[in-house]
Coordinates of C-alpha atoms and ligand atoms in Angstrom, one line a residue:
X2 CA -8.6 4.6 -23.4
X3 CA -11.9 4.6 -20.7
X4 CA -13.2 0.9 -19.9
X5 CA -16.5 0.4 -19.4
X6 CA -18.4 -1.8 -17.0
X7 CA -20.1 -3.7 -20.2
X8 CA -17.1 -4.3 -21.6
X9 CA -16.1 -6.0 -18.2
X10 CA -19.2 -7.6 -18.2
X11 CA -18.9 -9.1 -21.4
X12 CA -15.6 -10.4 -20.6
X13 CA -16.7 -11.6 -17.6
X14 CA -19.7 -13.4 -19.6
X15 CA -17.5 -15.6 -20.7
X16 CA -16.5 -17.3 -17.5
X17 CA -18.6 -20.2 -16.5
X18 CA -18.9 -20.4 -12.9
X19 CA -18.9 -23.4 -10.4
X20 CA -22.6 -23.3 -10.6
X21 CA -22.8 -23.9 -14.2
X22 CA -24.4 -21.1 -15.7
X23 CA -22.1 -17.6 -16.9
X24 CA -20.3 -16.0 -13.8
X25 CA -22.9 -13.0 -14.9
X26 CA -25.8 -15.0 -14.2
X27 CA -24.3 -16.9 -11.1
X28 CA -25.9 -13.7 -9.2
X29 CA -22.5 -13.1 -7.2
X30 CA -21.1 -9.9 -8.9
X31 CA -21.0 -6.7 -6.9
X32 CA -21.4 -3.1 -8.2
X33 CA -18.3 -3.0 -10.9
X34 CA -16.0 -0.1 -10.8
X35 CA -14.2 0.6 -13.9
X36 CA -12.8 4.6 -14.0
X37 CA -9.5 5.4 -15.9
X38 CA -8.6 1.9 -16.3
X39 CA -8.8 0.6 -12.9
X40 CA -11.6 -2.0 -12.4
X41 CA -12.6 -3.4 -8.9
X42 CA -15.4 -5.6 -8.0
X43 CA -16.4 -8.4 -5.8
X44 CA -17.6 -11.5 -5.7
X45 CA -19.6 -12.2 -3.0
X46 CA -20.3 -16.1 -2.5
X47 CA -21.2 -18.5 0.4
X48 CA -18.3 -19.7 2.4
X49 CA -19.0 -23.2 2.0
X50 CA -18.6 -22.3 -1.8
X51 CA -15.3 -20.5 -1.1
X52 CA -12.5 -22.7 -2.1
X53 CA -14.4 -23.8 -5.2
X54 CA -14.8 -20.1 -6.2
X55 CA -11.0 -19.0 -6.0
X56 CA -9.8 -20.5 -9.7
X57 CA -13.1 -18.2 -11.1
X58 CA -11.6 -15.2 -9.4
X59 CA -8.2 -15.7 -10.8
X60 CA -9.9 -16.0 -14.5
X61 CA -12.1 -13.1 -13.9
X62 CA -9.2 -11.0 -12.5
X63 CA -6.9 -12.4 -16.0
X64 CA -10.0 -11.8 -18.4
X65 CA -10.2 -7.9 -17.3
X66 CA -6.7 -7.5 -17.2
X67 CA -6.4 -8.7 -20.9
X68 CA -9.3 -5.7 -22.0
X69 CA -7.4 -3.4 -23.6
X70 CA -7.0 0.1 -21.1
X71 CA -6.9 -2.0 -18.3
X72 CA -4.4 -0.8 -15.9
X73 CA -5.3 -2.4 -12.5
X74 CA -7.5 -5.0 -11.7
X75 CA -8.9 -6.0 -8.0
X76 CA -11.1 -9.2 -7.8
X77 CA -12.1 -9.7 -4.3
X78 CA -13.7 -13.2 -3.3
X79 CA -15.7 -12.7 -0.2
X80 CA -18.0 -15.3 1.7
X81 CA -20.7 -14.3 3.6
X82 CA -21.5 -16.2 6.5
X83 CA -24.7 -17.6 6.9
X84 CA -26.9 -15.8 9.3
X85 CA -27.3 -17.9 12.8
X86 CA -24.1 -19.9 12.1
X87 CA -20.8 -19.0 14.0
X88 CA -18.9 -16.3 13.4
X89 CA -16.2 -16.7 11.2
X90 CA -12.5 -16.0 11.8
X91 CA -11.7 -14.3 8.4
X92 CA -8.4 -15.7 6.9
X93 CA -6.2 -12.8 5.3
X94 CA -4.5 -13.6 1.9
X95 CA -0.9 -14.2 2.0
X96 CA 0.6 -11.6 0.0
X97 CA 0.1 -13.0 -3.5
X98 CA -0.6 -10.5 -5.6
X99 CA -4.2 -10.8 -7.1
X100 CA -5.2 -13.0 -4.7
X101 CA -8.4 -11.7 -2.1
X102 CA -8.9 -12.5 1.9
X103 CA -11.3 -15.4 1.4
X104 CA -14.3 -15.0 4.6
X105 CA -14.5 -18.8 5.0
X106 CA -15.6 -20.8 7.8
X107 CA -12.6 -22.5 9.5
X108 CA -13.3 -24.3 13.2
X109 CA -11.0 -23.1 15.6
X110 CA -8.3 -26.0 15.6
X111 CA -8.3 -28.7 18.2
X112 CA -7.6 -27.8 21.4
X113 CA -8.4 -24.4 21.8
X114 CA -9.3 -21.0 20.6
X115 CA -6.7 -19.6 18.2
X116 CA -5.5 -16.7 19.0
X117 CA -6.8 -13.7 16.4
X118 CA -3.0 -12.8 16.0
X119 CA -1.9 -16.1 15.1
X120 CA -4.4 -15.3 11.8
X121 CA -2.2 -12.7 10.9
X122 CA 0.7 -12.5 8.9
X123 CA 3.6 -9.8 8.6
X124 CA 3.7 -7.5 5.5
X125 CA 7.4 -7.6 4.6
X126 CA 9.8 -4.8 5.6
X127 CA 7.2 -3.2 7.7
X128 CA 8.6 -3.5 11.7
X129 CA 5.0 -2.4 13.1
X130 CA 1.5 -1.9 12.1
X131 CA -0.6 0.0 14.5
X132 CA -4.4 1.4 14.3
X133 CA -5.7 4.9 14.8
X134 CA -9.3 4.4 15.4
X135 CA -12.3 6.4 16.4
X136 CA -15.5 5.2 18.0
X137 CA -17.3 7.5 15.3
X138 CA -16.6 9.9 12.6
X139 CA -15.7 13.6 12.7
X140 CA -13.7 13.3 15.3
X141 CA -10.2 14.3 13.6
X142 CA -8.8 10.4 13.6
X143 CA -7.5 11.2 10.0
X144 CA -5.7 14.4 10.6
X145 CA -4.6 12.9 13.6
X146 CA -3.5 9.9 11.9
X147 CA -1.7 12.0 9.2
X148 CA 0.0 14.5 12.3
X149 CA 1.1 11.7 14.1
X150 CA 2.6 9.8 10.9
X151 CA 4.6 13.5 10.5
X152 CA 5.5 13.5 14.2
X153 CA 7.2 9.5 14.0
X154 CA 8.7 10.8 10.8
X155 CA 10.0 13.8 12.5
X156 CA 11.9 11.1 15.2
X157 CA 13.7 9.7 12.5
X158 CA 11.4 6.6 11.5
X159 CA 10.5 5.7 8.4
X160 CA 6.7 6.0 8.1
X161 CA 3.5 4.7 5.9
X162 CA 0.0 5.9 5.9
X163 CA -2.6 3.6 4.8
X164 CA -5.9 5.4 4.7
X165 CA -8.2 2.7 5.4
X166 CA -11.2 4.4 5.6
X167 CA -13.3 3.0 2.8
X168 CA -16.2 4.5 3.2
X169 CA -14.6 7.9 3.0
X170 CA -11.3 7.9 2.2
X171 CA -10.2 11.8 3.6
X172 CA -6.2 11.0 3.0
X173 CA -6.4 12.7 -0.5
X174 CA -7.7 15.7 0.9
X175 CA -5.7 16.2 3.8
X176 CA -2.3 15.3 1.4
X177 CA -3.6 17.0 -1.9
X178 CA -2.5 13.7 -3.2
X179 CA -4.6 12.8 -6.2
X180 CA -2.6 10.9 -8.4
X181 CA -3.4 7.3 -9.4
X182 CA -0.5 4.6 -8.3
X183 CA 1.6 3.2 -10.9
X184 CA 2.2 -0.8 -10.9
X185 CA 5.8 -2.2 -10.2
X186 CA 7.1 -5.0 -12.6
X187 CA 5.5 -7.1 -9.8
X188 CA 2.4 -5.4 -10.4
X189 CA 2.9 -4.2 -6.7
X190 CA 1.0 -0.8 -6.9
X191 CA 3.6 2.0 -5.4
X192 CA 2.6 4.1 -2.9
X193 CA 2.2 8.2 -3.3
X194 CA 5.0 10.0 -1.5
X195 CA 4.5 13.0 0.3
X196 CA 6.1 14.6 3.0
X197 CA 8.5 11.5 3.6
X198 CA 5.8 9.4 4.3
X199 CA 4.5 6.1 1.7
X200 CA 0.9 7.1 1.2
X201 CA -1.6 4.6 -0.2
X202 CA -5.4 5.7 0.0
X203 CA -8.6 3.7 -2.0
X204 CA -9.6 7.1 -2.7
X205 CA -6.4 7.3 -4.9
X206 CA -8.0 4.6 -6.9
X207 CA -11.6 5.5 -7.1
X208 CA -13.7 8.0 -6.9
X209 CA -15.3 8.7 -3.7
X210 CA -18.6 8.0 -4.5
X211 CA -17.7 4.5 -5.8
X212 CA -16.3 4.0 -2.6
X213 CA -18.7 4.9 -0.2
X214 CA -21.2 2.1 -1.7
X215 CA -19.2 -0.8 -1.0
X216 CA -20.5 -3.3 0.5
X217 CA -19.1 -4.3 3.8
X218 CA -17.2 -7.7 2.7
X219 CA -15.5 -5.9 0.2
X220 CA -13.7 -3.5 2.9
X221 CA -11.9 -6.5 4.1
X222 CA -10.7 -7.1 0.4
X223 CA -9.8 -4.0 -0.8
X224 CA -7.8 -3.1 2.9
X225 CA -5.8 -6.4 2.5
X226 CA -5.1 -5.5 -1.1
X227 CA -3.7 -2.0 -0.2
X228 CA -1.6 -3.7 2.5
X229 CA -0.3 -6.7 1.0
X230 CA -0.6 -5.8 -3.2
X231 CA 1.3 -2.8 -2.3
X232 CA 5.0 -1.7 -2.5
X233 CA 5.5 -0.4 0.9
X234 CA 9.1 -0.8 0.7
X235 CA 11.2 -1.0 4.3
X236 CA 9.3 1.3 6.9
X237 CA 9.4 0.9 10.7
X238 CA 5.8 2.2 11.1
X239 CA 2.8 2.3 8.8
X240 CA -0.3 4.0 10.4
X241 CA -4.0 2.5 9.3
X242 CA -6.5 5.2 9.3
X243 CA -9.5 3.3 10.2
X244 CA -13.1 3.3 9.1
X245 CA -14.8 5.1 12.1
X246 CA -16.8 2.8 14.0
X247 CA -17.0 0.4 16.0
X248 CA -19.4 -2.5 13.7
X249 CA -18.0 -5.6 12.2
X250 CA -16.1 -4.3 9.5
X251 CA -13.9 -2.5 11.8
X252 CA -13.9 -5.5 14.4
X253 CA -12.8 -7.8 11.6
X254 CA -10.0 -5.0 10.0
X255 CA -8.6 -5.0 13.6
X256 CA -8.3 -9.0 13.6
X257 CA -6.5 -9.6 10.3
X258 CA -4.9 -6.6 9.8
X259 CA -1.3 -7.7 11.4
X260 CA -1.4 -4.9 14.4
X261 CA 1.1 -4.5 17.0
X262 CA -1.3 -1.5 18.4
X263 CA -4.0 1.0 18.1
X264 CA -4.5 4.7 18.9
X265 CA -7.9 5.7 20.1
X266 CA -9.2 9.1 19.2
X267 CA -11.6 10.5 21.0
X268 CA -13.3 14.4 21.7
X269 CA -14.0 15.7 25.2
X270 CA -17.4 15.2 24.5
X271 CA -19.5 11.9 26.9
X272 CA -20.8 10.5 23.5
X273 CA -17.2 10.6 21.5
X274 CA -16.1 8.3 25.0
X275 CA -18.7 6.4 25.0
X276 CA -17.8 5.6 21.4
X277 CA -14.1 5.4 22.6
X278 CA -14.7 2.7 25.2
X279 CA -16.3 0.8 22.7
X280 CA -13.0 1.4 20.4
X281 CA -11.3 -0.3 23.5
X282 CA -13.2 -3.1 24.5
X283 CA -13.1 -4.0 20.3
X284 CA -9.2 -3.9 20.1
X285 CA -9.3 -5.8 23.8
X286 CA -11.8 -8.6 21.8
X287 CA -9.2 -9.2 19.2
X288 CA -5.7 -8.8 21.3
X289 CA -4.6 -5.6 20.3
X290 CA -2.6 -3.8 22.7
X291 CA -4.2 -0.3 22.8
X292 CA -1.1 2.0 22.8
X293 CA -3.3 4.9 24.2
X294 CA -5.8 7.3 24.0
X295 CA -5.8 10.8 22.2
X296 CA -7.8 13.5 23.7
X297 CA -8.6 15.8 20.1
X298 CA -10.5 19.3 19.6
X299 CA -9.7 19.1 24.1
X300 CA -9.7 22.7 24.3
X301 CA -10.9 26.0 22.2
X302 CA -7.5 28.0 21.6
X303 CA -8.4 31.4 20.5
X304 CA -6.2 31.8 16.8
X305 CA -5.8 35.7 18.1
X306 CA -5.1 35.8 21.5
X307 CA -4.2 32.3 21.9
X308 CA -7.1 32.0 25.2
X309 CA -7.8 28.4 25.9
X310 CA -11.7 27.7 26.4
X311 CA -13.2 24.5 27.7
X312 CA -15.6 24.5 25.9
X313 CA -16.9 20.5 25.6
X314 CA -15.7 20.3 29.1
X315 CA -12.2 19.0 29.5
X316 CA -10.1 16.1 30.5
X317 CA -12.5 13.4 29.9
X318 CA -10.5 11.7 27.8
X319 CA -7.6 11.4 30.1
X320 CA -9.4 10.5 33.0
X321 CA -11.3 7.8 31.2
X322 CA -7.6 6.6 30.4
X323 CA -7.1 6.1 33.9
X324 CA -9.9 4.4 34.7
X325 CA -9.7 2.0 31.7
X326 CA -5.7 1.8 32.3
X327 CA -4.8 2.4 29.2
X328 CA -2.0 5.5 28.4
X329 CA -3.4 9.0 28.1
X330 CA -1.2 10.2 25.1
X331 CA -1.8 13.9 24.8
X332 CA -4.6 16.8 23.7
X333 CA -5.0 18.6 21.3
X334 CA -6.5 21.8 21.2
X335 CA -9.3 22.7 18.8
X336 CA -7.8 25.2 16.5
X337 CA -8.2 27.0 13.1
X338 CA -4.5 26.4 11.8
X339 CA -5.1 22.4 12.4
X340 CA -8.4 22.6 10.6
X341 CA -7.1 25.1 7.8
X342 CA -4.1 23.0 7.2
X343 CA -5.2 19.8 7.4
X344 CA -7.9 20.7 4.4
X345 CA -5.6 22.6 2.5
X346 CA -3.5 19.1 1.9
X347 CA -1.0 20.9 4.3
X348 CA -0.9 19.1 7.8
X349 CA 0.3 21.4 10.6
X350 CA 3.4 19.3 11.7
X351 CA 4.7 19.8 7.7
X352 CA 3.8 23.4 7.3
X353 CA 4.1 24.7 10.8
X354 CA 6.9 22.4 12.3
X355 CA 8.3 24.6 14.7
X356 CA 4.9 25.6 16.0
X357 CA 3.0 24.4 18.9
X358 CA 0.7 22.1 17.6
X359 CA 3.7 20.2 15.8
X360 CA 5.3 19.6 19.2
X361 CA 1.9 18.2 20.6
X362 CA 2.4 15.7 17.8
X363 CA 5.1 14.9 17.8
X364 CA 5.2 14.2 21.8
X365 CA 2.2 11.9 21.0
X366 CA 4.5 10.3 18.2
X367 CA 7.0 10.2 21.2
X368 CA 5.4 7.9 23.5
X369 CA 3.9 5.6 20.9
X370 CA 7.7 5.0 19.3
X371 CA 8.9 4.5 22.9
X372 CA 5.9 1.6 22.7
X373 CA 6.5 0.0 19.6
X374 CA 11.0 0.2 20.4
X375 CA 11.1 -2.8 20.8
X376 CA 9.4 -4.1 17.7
X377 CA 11.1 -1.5 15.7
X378 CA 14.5 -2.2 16.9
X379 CA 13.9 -6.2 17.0
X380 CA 13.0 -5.8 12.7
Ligands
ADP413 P1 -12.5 11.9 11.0 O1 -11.3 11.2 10.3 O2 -12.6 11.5 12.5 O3 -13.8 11.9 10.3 P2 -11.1 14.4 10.2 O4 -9.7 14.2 10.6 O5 -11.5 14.3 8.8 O6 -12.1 13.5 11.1 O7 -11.6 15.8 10.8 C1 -12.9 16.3 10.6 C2 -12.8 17.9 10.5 O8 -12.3 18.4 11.7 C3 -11.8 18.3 9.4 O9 -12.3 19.5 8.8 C4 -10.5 18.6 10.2 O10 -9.7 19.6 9.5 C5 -11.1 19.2 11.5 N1 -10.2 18.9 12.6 C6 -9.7 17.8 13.1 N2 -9.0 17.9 14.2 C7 -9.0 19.3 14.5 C8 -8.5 20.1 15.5 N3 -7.8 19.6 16.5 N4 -8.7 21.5 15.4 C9 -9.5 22.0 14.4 N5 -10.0 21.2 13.5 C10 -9.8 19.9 13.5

C-alpha cells in the first residue's frame, strides 16, 4: 500500500504546534518524502525553540507511523542558528530510536572550550569509527571507501560501510545493493550485507532524487539516524563515506560523528590537494586524527600492456603528506578494471582478490588497522 505525502499531511494537520496554530501552518515542515512506505522529513525550527519542539516531533513521528503502509518513519528536529550569532556545537542524539540530533545553542561550559570529542558518544559494539573524505567529488572516495572496507575485511576485521554521502549516495551502485532495510523488533533498521561487510546507504531508503534536495540541517539528521537507529551489530571498523566537501555540513558530520580518524582522498591533480589540505585542516578544527592520505587515479596503467603513464603528474599527494606530516598511505593507479568493477556493484578487492589492485588495498587497509590496533583491540 503507497503513502502519500497528503495523507502525511493530513495526519500531521492534526498536531498543534508550540506556536499555536496546526504543525502544517507553523511553516517548519521540509519537503516530505513518502516512497514505498518510508516517510522522512524535517522540521526545521529556531534553536531557542528546540527543546519546546522535541514532544511535537515525537507525535509527528507516532501520527505517521500509525497511517496504514507506513513502514519507517524519520522525524528530524533541526535548529537553525541565527545568522551573526555563535556557532553552535551541534549535540548528537543519544541512540534512542526516533529521536533526531537537535542543532541547539549550548555555551561552551564554564571554564573552557569543550573539546568536539567530548560531544560525541560511542555507537555500541562498534570499536572504531573513522572518515574517508574528499576535498571534492569525483575523486573515487567512495570506491575507495568500499575497497578499503574489503581490504580491513580481508585482515580479518569485522567491517561496516555507512555511505554517508547524502547528496549522492553512490554505495548502491557500487554494491548493486538496492534493497530497502527491514526494521528489528527494536525498530533498529538492519543493515544490507554484502561481501561480509554491514552496509547501510540513504540511497537504500530513498530515491536519489529525494536525496539530493535535502536541505543541509537534515544531513546531520538523517547521518545520526543511520548511525545510531541502525543495527550495526559488533564490528571493529565501520567506514563513513563522506559527502565530498569541505562546507559546514561536512565540518559539523566530522564533529558529532564519534571518529577515531579520517582518510583523505585526494587525485594527483594541484586542485584535488588544494581541496585535500582543506580536508586536513577541517579534521585538525574538530580533533580528528587524520590517519593519512590516499593518492587515487596516481598513475595511468595501460589495461593491455600494463604501461604506467603520469599523466596528472605524480606524487603530489605523497609529498604534500610529508609536508603536512600526516602518513602517505598508498596510490592507486587509474585503471579500467577499478572503474568497471566498482560500477558494476563488483569492487575490485571482491572480484579480483588475488590481483594487483586488491593488494594496493588492502596494504592501505594495512596501515590504517595498525592505526586504529589499539582501539580495536582495547573494545
Ligand atoms: P567520489 O565518491 O569521489 O565522487 P567515485 O568513487 O564515485 O568518486 O568515483 C567516480 C568515478 O571514478 C566512478 O566511475 C569510479 O568507478 C571511477 N574511479 C574511482 N577510482 C578509480 C580508479 N582508481 N581508476 C579508475 N576509475 C576510478
Amino acid at each position: 500500500m503507497s503513502v502519500t505525502q497528503q495523507q502525511v499531511l493530513d495526519s500531521l494537520a492534526k498536531i498543534k504546534s508550540p506556536r499555536g496554530v496546526a504543525l502544517t501552518n507553523a511553516n517548519v515542515l521540509s519537503a516530505i518524502s513518502a516512497s514505498d512506505g518510508k516517510v522522512f522529513f524535517s522540521i526545521n525550527v529556531d534553536a531557542a525553540e528546540a527543546r519546546a519542539w522535541e514532544s511535537v516531533r515525537a507525535e509527528a513521528e507516532a501520527a505517521v507511523r500509525g497511517i496504514p503502509g507506513v513502514t519507517t518513519v524519520m522525524v528530524a528536529l533541526t535548529a537553525e542558528r541565527k545568522a551573526g550569532a555563535a556557532p553552535p556545537p551541534p549535540t548528537p542524539s543519544r541512540g534512542t530510536p526516533g529521536v533526531q540530533s537537535v542543532h541547539a545553542h549550548k555555551p561552551p561550559p564554564q571554564g573552557g572550550a569543550q573539546s568536539p570529542m567530548a560531544r560525541q558518544s560511542e555507537i555500541p559494539g562498534v570499536a572504531a569509527v573513522i572518515a574517508v573524505a574528499s576535498g571534492k567529488g569525483g575523486v573515487g572516495k567512495s570506491t575507495t571507501a568500499l575497497n578499503l572496507a574489503l581490504g580491513l575485511r580481508d585482515l580479518g576485521l569485522k567491517v561496516g560501510l555507512l555511505d554517508a554521502d547524502i547528496y549522492g549516495p553512490s554505495v548502491p551502485r557500487l554494491t548493486g545493493l538496492h534493497e530497502k532495510p527491514e526494521l528489528d523488533g527494536e525498530r533498529k533498521m538492519i543493515p544490507l550485507k554484502r561481501f561480509g561487510l554491514a552496509i547501510m546507504s540513504i540511497g537504500f531508503l530513498v530515491e536519489e532524487e529525494t536525496a539530493m534536495i535535502w536541505r543541509g540541517p537534515m544531513v546531520m539528521s538523517a547521518v545520526t539516524q543511520m548511525l545510531r537507529d541502525v543495527a550495526w551489530g559488533t564490528l571493529d571498523v565501520l567506514v563513513v563515506d563522506m559527502p565530498p566537501g569541505t562546507g559546514d555540513a561536512q565540518l559539523t558530520l566530522a564533529q558529532n560523528v564519534p571518529l577515531k580518524g579520517a582518510v583523505i582522498v585526494s587525485t594527483p591533480q594541484d586542485l584535488s590537494l588544494i581541496d585535500a589540505r582543506r580536508g586536513l585542516a577541517m579534521f585538525k578544527k574538530v580533533n580528528v586524527p587524520v590517519l593519512g592520505i590516499v593518492e587515487n587515479m596516481s598513475y595511468f596503467q595501460c589495461p593491455h600492456c600494463g604501461t604506467k603513464s603520469d599523466i596528472f603528474g605524480h606524487g603530489g599527494a605523497r609529498h604534500e603528506a610529508e609536508k603536512l606530516q600526516v602518513p602517505f598511505l598508498g596510490e592507486i593507479p587509474l585503471h579500467m578494471a577499478i572503474r568497471a568493477t566498482s560500477d558494476a556493484g563488483n569492487p575490485v578487492v571482491d572480484s579480483e582478490p588475488d590481483g594487483p589492485h586488491a593488494a594496493i588495498y588492502r596494504a592501505i587497509a594495512g596501515q590504517v588497522r595498525d592505526q586504529l590496533k589499539g582501539v580495536i583491540a582495547a573494545a
